[in-house]
Amino acid sequence: MTKPLALRTARTVCPHDCPSTCALDVEVLDTGTIGRVRGAKDDPYTAGVICEKVARYAERANHPDRVLYPLRRTGPKGSGQFARISWDEALDEIGRRFLEIEAEHGAESIWPYYYAGTMGHVHRDGINRLRNAKSYSEQYDTICTMISWTGYIAGTGLLTGPNPEQMAESDCVVIWGTNPVNTQINVMTHAIRARKERGAKLVVVDIYRTATMEQADMALLIRPGTDGALALAVMHILLRDNLADRDFLKSHTDFDEALESHLAAKTPQWAAEITGLTPAEIEAFAHLVGENPRAYFRLGYGFSRQRNGATNMHAALSIPTMLGSWKYRGGGAFHSNSGTWGLDKSQITGASLKKSAVRELDMCRIGPILTGDPQALEGGGPVKALLIQNTNPMVVTPDHALTRKGFEREDLFTVVHEQFMTETAQMADIVLPATMFVEHNDYYTRGGHTRVLYGPKIVDAPGEAMPNHFVINEIARRVGAPDAVTEKTDREMVAETFSRSGYGDLDEIEAASGFVDRALPDDKSRYADGFAWPDGKFRFKPDWEATRIKRGVNWVCDPSEMPAMVDFVNWNEPTSQTTPFRLTTSPARTFLNSTFGETPGSQKREGTPSLLMHPDDAARLALQDGAPVTIGNHRGSVELTLRIFDGLRTGVVVAEGLHPHKAHRKGRGINTLIGSDPVKPFGGAAFHDAAVWVRASVA
Ligand SMILES: Nc1nc2c(c(=O)[nH]1)N[C@H]1C(S)=C(S)[C@@H](COP(=O)(O)OP(=O)(O)OC[C@H]3O[C@@H](n4cnc5c(=O)[nH]c(N)nc54)[C@H](O)[C@@H]3O)O[C@H]1N2
Ligand SMILES: Nc1nc2c(c(=O)[nH]1)N[C@H]1C(S)=C(S)[C@@H](COP(=O)(O)OP(=O)(O)OC[C@H]3O[C@@H](n4cnc5c(=O)[nH]c(N)nc54)[C@H](O)[C@@H]3O)O[C@H]1N2
Ligand code: SF4
Ligand SMILES: [Mo]
């Protein structure tokens, strides 16, 4: 077969929920077909590098299984039996049912539910315009960033840090609780530059030997949920050995004698017992960063997905503060830049349309909510209708057995707008076909760098696929919400948002670089004039209530349960004789959450769902490599294939990737084992924190 010639190459942006937000050069083969996708060489952060899953995007965009037409369910829930209908039939039915349900059960019985399948704000956040206009139930956004952002802001007061490209100028790069080789490849581009150009050492802190850890000069393989203990012992050594920057502590932090004596007890021996590291490993790490205070701490999301994740994030962040790393170009800590966009999105989200206070339902608790848990429903009535865009809750949310039970309710009217027949779409009453990023216009932010990028439509959509913006407008028209309807196109929505936000003219931005750089001045991003608290001081002693107010979020515990100063708290799900293993569910390289589960390249690379286990544990349980195993706890059980792997600690097992349920024998996936209990202080799911048993499967 001859290779098709590209008609042209078009510049757009990767829409996926990945901190890198790469600028892309996409081959357009004809008006409806894309070819090769490459990373833009002239974008300073992308620097010509993208991940393999998006390089192969043609497999996904041109996939024969895309949803092309609106569908109505014809068999029982989840039967997969659907019949094609027209857009008008589908939208009219949705409008009629939503009005009926509202009349009978109240507006709060309808729950628009979305997440970050696209990170484009017009198509991601427009659902809130409809929600606000109708006073439908709110969504409390907890699934991804709630825990980590909380821990970071508790210290700095603002979600920003030294420009990620500055990593190349540091003397030591610490990659903590993130696996960028899998999840944000561009971090490696800049980290490796520091090593090549300056001889910087690369440290990786994780709970198993990831592909990122394989590249490390110093690998710190700790037990899950113990990062806080490691951080405290490192600070103990810095103070003990005069490696702390006492001047910086005085001028820029709330450090005091009480904290000093608190840390005096946190010895390397104490932390060694908790983390599983040797005291010598902890000493070596403390001395490496202590002698190289121009250290760049790249703090990931992964280590925050623990019940003590917010306090561990705060503890890890406290190390560069004790070193005074923030003083140096190439030094400090970075988690996300999401505090710097300064966007006015009010016309997208319809913020002004909100009439009254409405209950805010926790998206991670969709299982308890749909099965009628009164606390999860906040004392209100049941949810009777769901409108779902950009997310696959049947696979990605915790407490899956409850989620499934909820979706199976015959009295629940479920609308899913999707690109593929996901396991969520299969539970729908009405499925609507959605466009992909190359088929609509939007702008994209993501926390991993400093830019906001415009991503234009470059090909026509297949079949009758329509963008989210269209669906929200059309439903709004039919449920008596004229305020939520806008005649503006998606491109006009972008232009208006840019202009309201003071970003400038979209035509000019597009003709120039395609992006708006929101980098703060270098000294500001390193908090030279003080941290973002009224006294300008970094908080080793967090004011959790002030943190809550800053974030506009809710307490899920008694505030007095939060530690008064940087600390390690053992809140993780306890292991026991019956559930002796700690499970983490770390992302796979060629899936993005549950996306790409349908593409052949990803299916081939990820293979069958597997469980990594230490050889000593496998020997003790008499399990062979490749054996079918069952893992379980009080929430349910899941079948996987055993892979013996010496790159983790005994007592820890890892299941990589969100495979579809149907890829598992017995049809239940990994989130069956994960709890939806909200993580302190403000909620979120502890995806990498579950106690489980492991047994040989019985056929
Ligand atoms: N290929 C791929 N890329 C992705 C995603 C994906 O699913 N696949 N997901 C995207 C999304 S939505 C997000 S939010 C980001 C997340 O990206 P990351 O910030 O990298 O977070 P995670 O991938 O959840 O976990 C990162 C690492 O943390 C480790 N970890 C788990 N528990 C602990 C712990 O207690 N301590 C320490 N030190 N490490 C721990 C995990 O083993 C894993 O290797 O990635 C995005 N990019
Ligand atoms: N066990 C475990 N569970 C996890 C995690 C973990 O590490 N372990 N990670 C968690 C994290 S960090 C996150 S962020 C969540 C993410 O969970 P989700 O936000 O659900 O992410 P995806 O699984 O990628 O699903 C996104 C869906 O949106 C669809 N989509 C994409 N673009 C569009 C569009 O323009 N319009 C419409 N209508 N649909 C679109 C895609 O086809 C896809 O099915 O998962 C969480 N779940
Ligand atoms: S998924 Fe992440 S690394 Fe891959 S192209 Fe998109 S933004 Fe870049
Ligand atoms: Mo995420």
mmCIF file of N, CA and C and ligand atoms in Angstrom, residues 17 60 115-118 123 143-144 305 389-393 396-397 417-420 422 434-435 440 468 585 587 592-595 658 670-671 674 687-688, ligand 2:
data_model
loop_
_atom_site.group_PDB
_atom_site.id
_atom_site.type_symbol
_atom_site.label_atom_id
_atom_site.label_comp_id
_atom_site.label_asym_id
_atom_site.label_seq_id
_atom_site.Cartn_x
_atom_site.Cartn_y
_atom_site.Cartn_z
ATOM 1 N N ASP A 17 -6.004 15.234 29.035
ATOM 2 C CA ASP A 17 -5.789 15.648 30.422
ATOM 3 C C ASP A 17 -4.373 15.248 30.830
ATOM 4 N N ARG A 60 -6.985 6.651 16.426
ATOM 5 C CA ARG A 60 -8.166 6.964 17.251
ATOM 6 C C ARG A 60 -9.164 7.804 16.465
ATOM 7 N N TYR A 115 -15.924 15.639 32.945
ATOM 8 C CA TYR A 115 -14.556 15.877 33.396
ATOM 9 C C TYR A 115 -13.684 16.297 32.228
ATOM 10 N N ALA A 116 -12.472 15.802 32.172
ATOM 11 C CA ALA A 116 -11.465 16.442 31.321
ATOM 12 C C ALA A 116 -11.057 15.598 30.118
ATOM 13 N N GLY A 117 -12.025 14.859 29.544
ATOM 14 C CA GLY A 117 -11.745 14.150 28.292
ATOM 15 C C GLY A 117 -11.209 15.107 27.251
ATOM 16 N N THR A 118 -11.766 16.305 27.197
ATOM 17 C CA THR A 118 -11.103 17.399 26.496
ATOM 18 C C THR A 118 -10.779 18.460 27.537
ATOM 19 N N HIS A 123 -15.577 23.550 25.278
ATOM 20 C CA HIS A 123 -16.307 22.289 25.174
ATOM 21 C C HIS A 123 -16.321 21.505 26.481
ATOM 22 N N ILE A 143 -11.960 14.632 41.483
ATOM 23 C CA ILE A 143 -11.359 13.362 41.054
ATOM 24 C C ILE A 143 -9.852 13.429 40.832
ATOM 25 N N CYS A 144 -9.345 14.587 40.428
ATOM 26 C CA CYS A 144 -7.934 14.597 40.030
ATOM 27 C C CYS A 144 -7.051 15.451 40.931
ATOM 28 N N ARG A 305 -2.471 10.713 45.711
ATOM 29 C CA ARG A 305 -3.684 9.876 45.653
ATOM 30 C C ARG A 305 -3.660 8.833 46.776
ATOM 31 N N GLN A 389 -20.624 14.310 29.718
ATOM 32 C CA GLN A 389 -19.706 14.664 28.627
ATOM 33 C C GLN A 389 -18.267 14.506 29.112
ATOM 34 N N ASN A 390 -17.383 14.091 28.251
ATOM 35 C CA ASN A 390 -15.924 14.090 28.509
ATOM 36 C C ASN A 390 -15.487 13.218 29.657
ATOM 37 N N THR A 391 -16.201 12.211 30.000
ATOM 38 C CA THR A 391 -15.727 11.348 31.085
ATOM 39 C C THR A 391 -16.371 9.979 30.977
ATOM 40 N N ASN A 392 -15.711 9.022 31.602
ATOM 41 C CA ASN A 392 -16.133 7.628 31.515
ATOM 42 C C ASN A 392 -16.265 7.052 32.929
ATOM 43 N N PRO A 393 -17.239 7.566 33.695
ATOM 44 C CA PRO A 393 -17.294 7.223 35.116
ATOM 45 C C PRO A 393 -17.454 5.735 35.410
ATOM 46 N N VAL A 396 -13.633 5.052 35.480
ATOM 47 C CA VAL A 396 -12.623 5.851 36.186
ATOM 48 C C VAL A 396 -12.959 6.186 37.635
ATOM 49 N N THR A 397 -14.190 5.982 38.068
ATOM 50 C CA THR A 397 -14.523 6.402 39.431
ATOM 51 C C THR A 397 -14.345 5.245 40.418
ATOM 52 N N HIS A 417 -22.722 11.754 25.911
ATOM 53 C CA HIS A 417 -22.211 12.328 24.661
ATOM 54 C C HIS A 417 -20.776 11.850 24.542
ATOM 55 N N GLU A 418 -20.477 11.051 23.549
ATOM 56 C CA GLU A 418 -19.192 10.336 23.495
ATOM 57 C C GLU A 418 -18.662 10.159 22.078
ATOM 58 N N GLN A 419 -17.355 9.910 22.039
ATOM 59 C CA GLN A 419 -16.685 9.589 20.770
ATOM 60 C C GLN A 419 -16.716 8.087 20.503
ATOM 61 N N PHE A 420 -16.765 7.311 21.599
ATOM 62 C CA PHE A 420 -16.765 5.851 21.492
ATOM 63 C C PHE A 420 -17.861 5.255 22.365
ATOM 64 N N THR A 422 -18.132 3.762 25.058
ATOM 65 C CA THR A 422 -17.446 3.407 26.301
ATOM 66 C C THR A 422 -18.378 2.577 27.174
ATOM 67 N N ALA A 434 -19.884 12.491 19.520
ATOM 68 C CA ALA A 434 -19.091 13.703 19.800
ATOM 69 C C ALA A 434 -17.917 13.835 18.840
ATOM 70 N N THR A 435 -17.591 15.106 18.564
ATOM 71 C CA THR A 435 -16.408 15.406 17.752
ATOM 72 C C THR A 435 -15.140 15.195 18.571
ATOM 73 N N HIS A 440 -13.115 20.430 16.095
ATOM 74 C CA HIS A 440 -13.757 21.629 16.643
ATOM 75 C C HIS A 440 -12.698 22.624 17.125
ATOM 76 N N ASN A 468 -19.529 19.473 21.845
ATOM 77 C CA ASN A 468 -20.226 19.683 23.112
ATOM 78 C C ASN A 468 -21.003 20.998 23.121
ATOM 79 N N THR A 585 -2.653 1.893 41.663
ATOM 80 C CA THR A 585 -3.211 1.715 40.315
ATOM 81 C C THR A 585 -2.586 2.751 39.386
ATOM 82 N N PRO A 587 -0.897 4.878 36.387
ATOM 83 C CA PRO A 587 -1.243 4.961 34.966
ATOM 84 C C PRO A 587 -0.312 4.203 34.019
ATOM 85 N N LEU A 592 -4.669 6.862 28.449
ATOM 86 C CA LEU A 592 -4.746 8.094 29.227
ATOM 87 C C LEU A 592 -6.033 8.000 30.026
ATOM 88 N N ASN A 593 -5.921 7.685 31.302
ATOM 89 C CA ASN A 593 -7.055 7.228 32.075
ATOM 90 C C ASN A 593 -7.690 6.101 31.256
ATOM 91 N N SER A 594 -8.980 6.197 30.896
ATOM 92 C CA SER A 594 -9.527 5.084 30.117
ATOM 93 C C SER A 594 -9.466 5.346 28.615
ATOM 94 N N THR A 595 -9.005 6.541 28.215
ATOM 95 C CA THR A 595 -8.928 6.848 26.787
ATOM 96 C C THR A 595 -7.778 6.046 26.153
ATOM 97 N N LEU A 658 -5.973 1.855 33.440
ATOM 98 C CA LEU A 658 -7.417 1.666 33.562
ATOM 99 C C LEU A 658 -7.917 0.892 32.342
ATOM 100 N N ILE A 670 -10.313 -2.451 37.884
ATOM 101 C CA ILE A 670 -9.533 -2.180 39.090
ATOM 102 C C ILE A 670 -10.237 -1.244 40.076
ATOM 103 N N ASN A 671 -11.091 -0.349 39.571
ATOM 104 C CA ASN A 671 -11.729 0.579 40.513
ATOM 105 C C ASN A 671 -12.784 -0.097 41.400
ATOM 106 N N ILE A 674 -11.183 0.218 44.882
ATOM 107 C CA ILE A 674 -10.790 1.522 45.414
ATOM 108 C C ILE A 674 -11.968 2.159 46.156
ATOM 109 N N PHE A 687 -6.828 6.837 44.960
ATOM 110 C CA PHE A 687 -6.738 5.804 43.921
ATOM 111 C C PHE A 687 -5.551 4.862 44.115
ATOM 112 N N HIS A 688 -4.498 5.344 44.802
ATOM 113 C CA HIS A 688 -3.306 4.485 44.958
ATOM 114 C C HIS A 688 -3.203 3.953 46.386
HETATM 115 N N1 LIG B 2 -7.817 3.520 39.573
HETATM 116 C C1 LIG B 2 -7.585 4.736 39.095
HETATM 117 N N2 LIG B 2 -8.620 5.494 38.680
HETATM 118 C C2 LIG B 2 -8.395 6.735 38.220
HETATM 119 C C3 LIG B 2 -7.079 7.265 38.148
HETATM 120 C C4 LIG B 2 -5.999 6.444 38.583
HETATM 121 O O1 LIG B 2 -4.819 6.827 38.555
HETATM 122 N N3 LIG B 2 -6.304 5.197 39.052
HETATM 123 N N4 LIG B 2 -6.907 8.565 37.701
HETATM 124 C C5 LIG B 2 -8.007 9.491 37.940
HETATM 125 C C6 LIG B 2 -7.777 10.772 37.257
HETATM 126 S S1 LIG B 2 -6.346 11.611 37.647
HETATM 127 C C7 LIG B 2 -8.657 11.332 36.416
HETATM 128 S S2 LIG B 2 -8.364 12.911 35.828
HETATM 129 C C8 LIG B 2 -9.880 10.612 36.024
HETATM 130 C C9 LIG B 2 -10.154 10.876 34.551
HETATM 131 O O2 LIG B 2 -11.221 10.241 34.107
HETATM 132 P P1 LIG B 2 -11.975 10.750 32.770
HETATM 133 O O3 LIG B 2 -12.090 12.230 32.786
HETATM 134 O O4 LIG B 2 -13.200 9.970 32.661
HETATM 135 O O5 LIG B 2 -10.926 10.426 31.612
HETATM 136 P P2 LIG B 2 -10.955 9.393 30.419
HETATM 137 O O6 LIG B 2 -10.981 8.011 30.924
HETATM 138 O O7 LIG B 2 -9.802 9.795 29.600
HETATM 139 O O8 LIG B 2 -12.338 9.635 29.677
HETATM 140 C C10 LIG B 2 -12.610 10.763 28.960
HETATM 141 C C11 LIG B 2 -13.736 10.468 27.976
HETATM 142 O O9 LIG B 2 -14.110 11.679 27.335
HETATM 143 C C12 LIG B 2 -14.343 11.430 25.960
HETATM 144 N N5 LIG B 2 -14.128 12.690 25.236
HETATM 145 C C13 LIG B 2 -12.953 13.232 24.870
HETATM 146 N N6 LIG B 2 -13.136 14.407 24.264
HETATM 147 C C14 LIG B 2 -14.459 14.634 24.221
HETATM 148 C C15 LIG B 2 -15.264 15.706 23.701
HETATM 149 O O10 LIG B 2 -14.782 16.678 23.137
HETATM 150 N N7 LIG B 2 -16.602 15.595 23.889
HETATM 151 C C16 LIG B 2 -17.178 14.527 24.503
HETATM 152 N N8 LIG B 2 -18.491 14.539 24.663
HETATM 153 N N9 LIG B 2 -16.443 13.502 24.978
HETATM 154 C C17 LIG B 2 -15.097 13.553 24.844
HETATM 155 C C18 LIG B 2 -13.374 10.336 25.597
HETATM 156 O O11 LIG B 2 -13.791 9.608 24.465
HETATM 157 C C19 LIG B 2 -13.310 9.511 26.882
HETATM 158 O O12 LIG B 2 -14.176 8.406 26.850
HETATM 159 O O13 LIG B 2 -9.723 9.203 36.254
HETATM 160 C C20 LIG B 2 -9.387 8.922 37.576
HETATM 161 N N10 LIG B 2 -9.457 7.496 37.810
#
